[in-house]
CSV table of C-alpha atoms and ligand atoms in Angstrom, one decimal:
chain,number,residue,atom,x,y,z
A,246,MET,CA,-15.3,64.6,65.7
A,247,ARG,CA,-17.4,62.1,67.7
A,248,GLY,CA,-20.1,62.1,65.0
A,249,ARG,CA,-17.7,61.1,62.2
A,250,ASN,CA,-16.2,58.3,64.3
A,251,THR,CA,-19.6,56.9,65.1
A,252,ARG,CA,-20.5,57.0,61.4
A,253,ARG,CA,-17.2,55.3,60.5
A,254,ARG,CA,-17.8,52.6,63.1
A,255,ARG,CA,-21.3,52.0,61.8
A,256,ARG,CA,-20.0,51.7,58.2
A,257,VAL,CA,-17.4,49.2,59.3
A,258,ALA,CA,-20.0,47.2,61.3
A,259,LEU,CA,-22.3,47.2,58.3
A,260,PHE,CA,-19.6,46.1,55.9
A,261,ALA,CA,-18.5,43.3,58.3
A,262,SER,CA,-22.1,42.0,58.7
A,263,LEU,CA,-22.8,42.1,55.0
A,264,THR,CA,-19.6,40.2,54.3
A,265,THR,CA,-20.4,37.6,56.9
A,266,LEU,CA,-23.9,37.2,55.5
A,267,ALA,CA,-22.6,36.8,51.9
A,268,LEU,CA,-20.1,34.2,53.0
A,269,ALA,CA,-22.8,32.3,55.0
A,270,ALA,CA,-25.3,32.5,52.1
A,271,ALA,CA,-22.7,31.2,49.7
A,272,ALA,CA,-22.5,28.0,51.7
A,273,CYS,CA,-26.3,27.4,51.2
A,274,ALA,CA,-26.2,26.2,47.6
A,275,SER,CA,-29.5,24.3,46.9
A,276,ASN,CA,-27.9,22.2,44.2
A,277,ALA,CA,-24.5,20.9,45.5
A,278,PRO,CA,-23.9,17.5,43.8
A,279,GLN,CA,-20.3,17.3,45.2
A,280,ASP,CA,-21.2,18.0,48.8
A,281,THR,CA,-18.8,16.1,51.2
A,282,LEU,CA,-21.3,17.0,54.0
A,283,ASP,CA,-23.9,14.8,52.3
A,284,PRO,CA,-22.3,11.4,52.4
A,285,ALA,CA,-24.0,8.6,50.3
A,286,GLY,CA,-22.0,5.6,51.6
A,287,PRO,CA,-20.0,4.4,54.7
A,288,VAL,CA,-16.6,5.6,53.6
A,289,ALA,CA,-17.7,9.2,53.1
A,290,ARG,CA,-19.9,9.0,56.2
A,291,GLN,CA,-16.9,8.0,58.3
A,292,SER,CA,-14.9,11.0,57.0
A,293,ASN,CA,-17.8,13.2,57.6
A,294,ASN,CA,-18.3,12.0,61.2
A,295,LEU,CA,-14.7,12.7,61.9
A,296,TYR,CA,-15.0,16.1,60.4
A,297,GLN,CA,-18.1,16.8,62.5
A,298,LEU,CA,-16.4,15.8,65.7
A,299,VAL,CA,-13.4,18.1,65.0
A,300,PHE,CA,-15.7,20.9,63.8
A,301,TRP,CA,-17.8,21.0,67.0
A,302,ILE,CA,-14.8,20.8,69.3
A,303,ALA,CA,-13.3,23.7,67.3
A,304,VAL,CA,-16.6,25.6,67.7
A,305,VAL,CA,-16.4,25.2,71.5
A,306,VAL,CA,-12.8,26.3,71.5
A,307,PHE,CA,-13.6,29.2,69.2
A,308,ILE,CA,-16.5,30.5,71.3
A,309,GLY,CA,-14.4,30.0,74.5
A,310,VAL,CA,-11.3,31.9,73.2
A,311,GLU,CA,-13.1,34.6,71.3
A,312,GLY,CA,-15.7,35.1,74.1
A,313,GLY,CA,-12.8,35.4,76.6
A,314,VAL,CA,-11.0,38.0,74.3
A,315,ILE,CA,-14.2,40.1,74.0
A,316,TYR,CA,-15.1,39.8,77.7
A,317,LEU,CA,-11.6,40.6,79.0
A,318,SER,CA,-11.1,43.5,76.6
A,319,LEU,CA,-14.4,45.1,77.7
A,320,ARG,CA,-14.1,44.2,81.4
A,321,PHE,CA,-10.5,45.5,81.8
A,322,ARG,CA,-10.5,48.3,79.1
A,323,ARG,CA,-8.9,51.6,80.0
A,324,ARG,CA,-11.5,53.8,81.6
A,325,SER,CA,-9.5,57.1,82.1
A,326,ASP,CA,-6.2,58.6,81.0
A,327,GLY,CA,-4.4,57.6,84.3
A,328,ASP,CA,-5.9,54.1,84.3
A,329,THR,CA,-3.1,51.5,84.5
A,330,PRO,CA,-3.7,47.8,85.2
A,331,LYS,CA,-2.0,45.9,88.0
A,332,GLN,CA,1.5,45.1,86.8
A,333,ILE,CA,2.3,41.3,87.0
A,334,HIS,CA,4.8,39.0,85.3
A,335,GLY,CA,3.9,35.5,84.2
A,336,ASN,CA,1.4,33.1,85.7
A,337,LYS,CA,2.8,29.6,85.8
A,338,ARG,CA,-0.5,27.9,86.5
A,339,LEU,CA,-2.3,29.6,83.6
A,340,GLU,CA,0.6,28.9,81.2
A,341,LEU,CA,0.7,25.2,82.1
A,342,LEU,CA,-3.1,25.0,81.7
A,343,TRP,CA,-3.2,26.5,78.3
A,344,THR,CA,-0.4,24.3,77.1
A,345,ILE,CA,-1.8,21.1,78.6
A,346,ILE,CA,-5.4,21.5,77.4
A,347,PRO,CA,-4.6,21.8,73.7
A,348,ALA,CA,-2.1,19.0,73.9
A,349,VAL,CA,-4.6,16.6,75.5
A,350,LEU,CA,-7.3,17.7,73.0
A,351,LEU,CA,-5.0,17.0,70.0
A,352,ALA,CA,-3.8,13.7,71.5
A,353,ALA,CA,-7.4,12.6,72.0
A,354,LEU,CA,-8.4,13.6,68.5
A,355,ALA,CA,-5.5,11.7,67.1
A,356,ILE,CA,-7.2,8.4,68.2
A,357,PRO,CA,-10.3,8.6,66.0
A,358,THR,CA,-8.4,10.2,63.2
A,359,VAL,CA,-5.8,7.4,62.9
A,360,LEU,CA,-8.5,4.8,63.3
A,361,VAL,CA,-10.5,6.3,60.4
A,362,ILE,CA,-7.3,6.6,58.2
A,363,PHE,CA,-6.5,2.9,58.7
A,364,ASP,CA,-10.1,1.8,58.2
A,365,VAL,CA,-10.6,3.8,55.0
A,366,ALA,CA,-7.3,2.6,53.6
A,367,ALA,CA,-8.0,-1.1,54.4
A,368,LYS,CA,-9.0,-3.5,51.6
A,369,PRO,CA,-12.7,-4.3,51.7
A,370,VAL,CA,-13.4,-7.8,53.1
A,371,GLY,CA,-16.0,-10.3,52.1
A,372,ALA,CA,-17.3,-11.8,48.9
A,373,ASN,CA,-19.1,-9.9,46.2
A,374,ILE,CA,-16.6,-7.1,45.8
A,375,VAL,CA,-16.5,-5.3,42.5
A,376,HIS,CA,-13.0,-4.9,41.2
A,377,ILE,CA,-12.3,-2.1,38.8
A,378,ASN,CA,-9.0,-0.9,37.3
A,379,VAL,CA,-8.9,2.8,36.9
A,380,THR,CA,-6.5,4.6,34.5
A,381,GLY,CA,-6.2,8.4,34.5
A,382,HIS,CA,-5.6,10.0,31.2
A,383,GLN,CA,-5.3,13.6,30.1
A,384,TRP,CA,-8.3,14.2,30.4
A,385,TRP,CA,-10.6,11.3,31.0
A,386,TRP,CA,-11.0,8.2,33.1
A,387,GLU,CA,-10.7,4.6,31.8
A,388,TYR,CA,-12.4,1.8,33.8
A,389,ALA,CA,-11.8,-1.9,33.3
A,390,TYR,CA,-14.1,-4.2,35.2
A,391,THR,CA,-11.8,-7.2,35.8
A,392,ASP,CA,-14.6,-9.4,37.2
A,393,TYR,CA,-16.5,-9.2,33.8
A,394,LYS,CA,-14.8,-10.5,30.7
A,395,THR,CA,-15.9,-9.7,27.1
A,396,PRO,CA,-16.3,-12.7,24.7
A,397,ASP,CA,-12.7,-12.1,23.6
A,398,GLY,CA,-11.4,-12.5,27.2
A,399,THR,CA,-10.6,-8.8,27.9
A,400,PRO,CA,-12.1,-7.0,30.9
A,401,LEU,CA,-15.2,-5.0,30.2
A,402,LYS,CA,-14.2,-1.4,29.5
A,403,THR,CA,-15.9,1.9,29.8
A,404,ALA,CA,-15.0,5.6,30.3
A,405,ASN,CA,-15.7,8.5,32.6
A,406,GLU,CA,-18.9,7.0,34.1
A,407,LEU,CA,-18.3,4.4,36.8
A,408,VAL,CA,-21.4,2.3,36.9
A,409,ILE,CA,-21.6,0.4,40.2
A,410,PRO,CA,-24.2,-1.7,42.1
A,411,THR,CA,-25.6,-0.4,45.4
A,412,GLY,CA,-24.8,-2.2,48.6
A,413,ARG,CA,-21.6,-3.8,47.3
A,414,TRP,CA,-18.0,-2.8,48.0
A,415,VAL,CA,-16.2,-1.3,45.0
A,416,TYR,CA,-12.4,-1.6,45.0
A,417,LEU,CA,-10.5,0.6,42.6
A,418,THR,CA,-6.9,-0.3,41.6
A,419,MET,CA,-5.6,2.9,40.0
A,420,THR,CA,-2.7,4.2,37.9
A,421,SER,CA,-2.1,7.0,35.5
A,422,ASN,CA,-1.1,6.9,31.8
A,423,ASP,CA,0.6,10.3,31.9
A,424,VAL,CA,0.7,12.8,34.8
A,425,ILE,CA,-0.6,12.7,38.4
A,426,HIS,CA,-4.4,12.9,38.7
A,427,SER,CA,-6.6,12.5,41.7
A,428,TYR,CA,-9.8,10.5,41.8
A,429,TRP,CA,-12.6,12.1,43.8
A,430,ILE,CA,-16.3,11.4,44.1
A,431,PRO,CA,-17.0,13.5,47.2
A,432,ARG,CA,-20.3,11.9,48.3
A,433,LEU,CA,-18.7,8.4,48.2
A,434,ALA,CA,-15.1,8.8,49.4
A,435,GLY,CA,-12.2,11.1,49.9
A,436,LYS,CA,-9.6,11.9,47.3
A,437,GLN,CA,-6.9,9.4,46.1
A,438,ASP,CA,-3.9,10.4,44.0
A,439,VAL,CA,-3.6,8.4,40.7
A,440,ILE,CA,0.1,8.2,39.9
A,441,PRO,CA,2.1,7.0,36.8
A,442,ASN,CA,4.2,3.9,37.4
A,443,SER,CA,2.5,3.3,40.7
A,444,ILE,CA,-0.6,1.7,42.0
A,445,THR,CA,-3.0,3.2,44.5
A,446,HIS,CA,-6.4,2.0,45.8
A,447,LEU,CA,-9.7,3.4,46.8
A,448,LYS,CA,-12.8,1.7,48.1
A,449,PHE,CA,-16.3,2.9,48.5
A,450,LEU,CA,-19.9,1.6,48.7
A,451,ALA,CA,-22.9,3.5,47.5
A,452,SER,CA,-25.9,2.9,49.8
A,453,THR,CA,-28.6,4.2,47.4
A,454,PRO,CA,-29.0,4.4,43.6
A,455,GLY,CA,-28.1,7.8,42.2
A,456,VAL,CA,-25.6,9.8,40.2
A,457,TYR,CA,-22.6,10.9,42.2
A,458,ARG,CA,-20.5,13.6,40.6
A,459,GLY,CA,-16.8,14.0,41.0
A,460,GLN,CA,-13.7,15.5,39.4
A,461,CYS,CA,-10.0,15.2,39.1
A,462,ALA,CA,-8.6,16.9,42.1
A,463,GLU,CA,-4.9,17.2,41.1
A,464,PHE,CA,-3.8,19.8,38.6
A,465,CYS,CA,-3.0,17.8,35.4
A,466,ALA,CA,-2.4,20.6,32.8
A,467,LEU,CA,-4.7,22.7,30.7
A,468,SER,CA,-8.0,20.8,30.7
A,469,HIS,CA,-7.8,19.7,34.4
A,470,ALA,CA,-11.1,21.4,35.1
A,471,ASN,CA,-12.7,19.4,32.3
A,472,MET,CA,-11.6,16.1,33.8
A,473,ARG,CA,-14.7,15.2,35.7
A,474,ALA,CA,-16.3,11.9,36.6
A,475,ARG,CA,-19.7,10.3,37.5
A,476,ALA,CA,-20.4,7.3,39.6
A,477,ILE,CA,-23.7,5.9,38.7
A,478,ALA,CA,-25.0,3.6,41.4
A,479,GLN,CA,-27.7,1.2,40.3
A,480,THR,CA,-29.7,-1.5,42.1
A,481,PRO,CA,-28.0,-4.9,41.8
A,482,ALA,CA,-30.6,-6.1,39.3
A,483,ASP,CA,-30.1,-3.0,37.1
A,484,PHE,CA,-26.3,-3.4,37.4
A,485,ALA,CA,-26.5,-7.0,36.3
A,486,LEU,CA,-28.5,-6.0,33.3
A,487,TRP,CA,-26.0,-3.2,32.5
A,488,VAL,CA,-23.1,-5.6,32.6
A,489,GLN,CA,-25.0,-8.0,30.3
A,490,GLN,CA,-25.7,-5.2,27.8
A,491,GLN,CA,-22.1,-3.8,27.9
A,492,LEU,CA,-20.5,-7.2,27.3
A,493,ARG,CA,-22.3,-7.6,24.0
A,494,PRO,CA,-20.4,-6.4,20.9
A,495,ALA,CA,-21.7,-3.3,19.1
A,496,PRO,CA,-23.7,-4.0,15.9
A,497,MET,CA,-22.0,-3.2,12.6
A,498,PRO,CA,-22.9,0.2,11.1
A,499,VAL,CA,-25.5,0.0,8.4
A,500,ASP,CA,-23.8,2.7,6.4
A,501,PRO,CA,-20.5,1.4,4.9
A,502,GLN,CA,-19.2,5.0,4.9
A,503,VAL,CA,-19.4,4.9,8.7
A,504,THR,CA,-17.5,1.6,8.9
A,505,ALA,CA,-14.8,3.0,6.6
A,506,ILE,CA,-14.3,6.1,8.8
A,507,PHE,CA,-14.1,4.0,12.0
A,508,GLN,CA,-11.7,1.6,10.4
A,509,GLY,CA,-9.6,4.3,8.7
A,510,THR,CA,-9.6,7.1,11.3
A,511,CYS,CA,-11.2,6.5,14.7
A,512,SER,CA,-9.4,3.1,15.1
A,513,ALA,CA,-6.1,4.9,15.7
A,514,CYS,CA,-7.4,5.7,19.2
A,515,HIS,CA,-10.7,4.1,19.9
A,516,THR,CA,-12.2,0.6,20.3
A,517,VAL,CA,-15.6,-0.4,19.1
A,518,ARG,CA,-16.0,-4.1,19.8
A,519,GLY,CA,-18.0,-5.3,16.9
A,520,ILE,CA,-16.4,-3.5,14.0
A,521,PRO,CA,-13.3,-5.5,12.8
A,522,GLY,CA,-10.1,-3.6,13.1
A,523,VAL,CA,-11.3,-0.9,15.4
A,524,GLY,CA,-9.3,-1.6,18.5
A,525,GLY,CA,-7.3,1.6,19.4
A,526,MET,CA,-6.3,1.9,23.1
A,527,VAL,CA,-5.4,5.6,23.3
A,528,GLY,CA,-8.9,7.0,23.7
A,529,PRO,CA,-12.1,5.9,25.4
A,530,ASP,CA,-13.7,2.6,24.4
A,531,LEU,CA,-16.8,3.6,22.4
A,532,THR,CA,-18.5,0.2,22.2
A,533,HIS,CA,-21.6,1.4,24.0
A,534,LEU,CA,-21.2,5.1,24.1
A,535,GLY,CA,-24.9,5.7,23.5
A,536,SER,CA,-25.6,4.1,26.9
A,537,ARG,CA,-23.7,6.9,28.7
A,538,THR,CA,-25.1,10.2,29.9
A,539,SER,CA,-21.9,12.3,29.3
A,540,PHE,CA,-18.7,12.3,27.4
A,541,GLY,CA,-15.4,14.3,27.1
A,542,GLY,CA,-14.3,13.6,30.7
A,543,SER,CA,-18.0,13.7,31.8
A,544,THR,CA,-17.9,17.4,31.1
A,545,PHE,CA,-20.6,17.4,28.4
A,546,GLU,CA,-24.1,15.9,28.4
A,547,LEU,CA,-24.3,13.1,25.8
A,548,THR,CA,-26.6,14.5,23.1
A,549,ALA,CA,-26.4,14.1,19.4
A,550,GLU,CA,-25.9,17.9,19.1
A,551,ASN,CA,-23.0,18.0,21.6
A,552,LEU,CA,-21.4,15.0,20.1
A,553,ALA,CA,-21.5,16.5,16.6
A,554,ARG,CA,-20.0,19.7,17.9
A,555,TRP,CA,-17.2,17.7,19.6
A,556,ILE,CA,-16.3,15.7,16.5
A,557,ASP,CA,-16.4,18.9,14.4
A,558,ASN,CA,-14.1,20.9,16.6
A,559,PRO,CA,-13.0,19.2,19.9
A,560,ASN,CA,-10.5,21.9,20.7
A,561,ALA,CA,-13.3,24.5,20.9
A,562,MET,CA,-15.1,22.5,23.6
A,563,LYS,CA,-12.2,21.3,25.6
A,564,PRO,CA,-8.9,23.2,25.2
A,565,ILE,CA,-6.2,20.7,24.4
A,566,THR,CA,-3.6,23.0,23.1
A,567,GLY,CA,-0.9,24.3,25.4
A,568,ALA,CA,0.1,28.0,25.7
A,569,ASN,CA,3.2,27.2,23.5
A,570,GLY,CA,0.9,26.0,20.7
A,571,ASN,CA,1.8,22.4,21.0
A,572,PRO,CA,-1.3,20.1,20.5
A,573,GLY,CA,-2.4,18.3,23.6
A,574,PRO,CA,-2.7,14.6,23.8
A,575,SER,CA,-6.4,14.5,23.0
A,576,MET,CA,-9.1,14.2,20.3
A,577,PRO,CA,-7.9,15.8,17.0
A,578,ASP,CA,-10.1,17.5,14.5
A,579,TYR,CA,-10.2,15.3,11.3
A,580,GLY,CA,-12.0,17.8,9.2
A,581,LEU,CA,-14.9,15.5,8.5
A,582,THR,CA,-17.9,16.8,6.4
A,583,ARG,CA,-21.2,17.6,8.0
A,584,SER,CA,-22.9,14.5,6.6
A,585,GLN,CA,-20.0,12.3,7.7
A,586,ILE,CA,-20.3,13.7,11.2
A,587,ASP,CA,-24.1,13.2,11.3
A,588,ALA,CA,-23.7,9.6,10.2
A,589,ILE,CA,-21.1,8.9,12.9
A,590,VAL,CA,-23.1,10.6,15.6
A,591,ALA,CA,-26.3,8.6,14.6
A,592,TYR,CA,-24.3,5.4,14.8
A,593,LEU,CA,-22.6,6.2,18.2
A,594,MET,CA,-25.9,7.4,19.8
A,595,SER,CA,-27.5,4.1,18.7
A,596,LEU,CA,-24.9,2.0,20.7
A,597,LYS,CA,-27.0,1.5,23.8
A,598,GLY,CA,-25.9,-2.0,24.6
B,657,CUA,CU1,-6.6,14.9,35.9
B,657,CUA,CU2,-6.6,17.0,37.0
C-alpha cells in the first residue's frame, strides 16, 4: 500500500516539475521581436518599469503567503489519530492586519500607476514632433505623414511599415475605416484601440535605429492574425533621405502594357503617384512599394516571388473570404496571365523612391 502511494507521489512530483520546467523554458525564446520586457523607447520603458515594480511586490507577497501556507501546514499537521488543534474562534488583530496590508499596498501602487497612465496619454511637448495619421483597414495600416506634403499637396502616404526617425516624438492620430482594430508595437508603446468614427492617439519615441514588429491587437475578422505592422526607426539623416525619396513621384512604366493594367485595373483601389489616373484610395498607396520590406499587412516579406504569388491568388496567402462564402474587403484575383504578373512585379519592385 505504502509503496504504491510513494510511487504515485513521485509521479505527481515529476509531472509537476516537468510542467514547471516546460513553462519556464517557453518564456526563454531567443528571438522575441515583440517582447514588452525589452523596451526600445521611453513610453515602453515607463510601462515596463511599472510592471517590474508590481511584479516584484507580487513576488514578495507570493513567497510570504505560499511560504506561510507550506510552513503552517507542516508545522501544525495532524500527527496522530487523536490529534486535534486548539479550538479558537476569530482573531481580530490578525483579520485587521490582513485587510489593512493589502489595502495600503494597493493604494500605494495606485499612485505610480495613475501617474504613468496620465503621462503616457499626454500629448508630446516640444518642437520637432512627427505627426502621422493612421487608418486601420481590414487588414492593413495606412499612414499619412501630415508634416510632409507631396508635390500635389497631399500628405505623404505609405502602408504597413511606419518609418520614423530616432530621438523624435512620434504622435499618431488614429481612426478606422471599418471595424475596431488596435495598434500595437510592443517594444515602443502599449496598445491603443483604433475605432471607426472616433479619434484616438498614441505617442512613442524610438531611442535606437531598428525594426520593431507589431500586430493588430483587437480581433477584426478573418485575417486579424495577418494584420501586422513594423515600425522602422532610422537615424534622422536616413529618415530625411527616406522622406525626400518617398515624396518623388514614381517613374512611368517602360512597358505600355503595365501602364494599361495599372490604369484599367489597379487604379480602382491603389494609388501610384506618377502614373496618370492611378489614384484609388481603397488599398495601400503603391508609389514606392519597392522601398518596403514587407507587404500584405506586413505579413509577407517583400520579394518578387511573394508579390507574384500574391497578385496571382491573394486569397491563398491571406484568407479574405468569410465562412459564409462572401468575399472579404480585400485584394481580388484578376486572373492576370503569368507574363502580365511578371511585368507588374518587375515594375513594383523597381519603385524604390
Ligand atoms: Cu485589425 Cu485585428
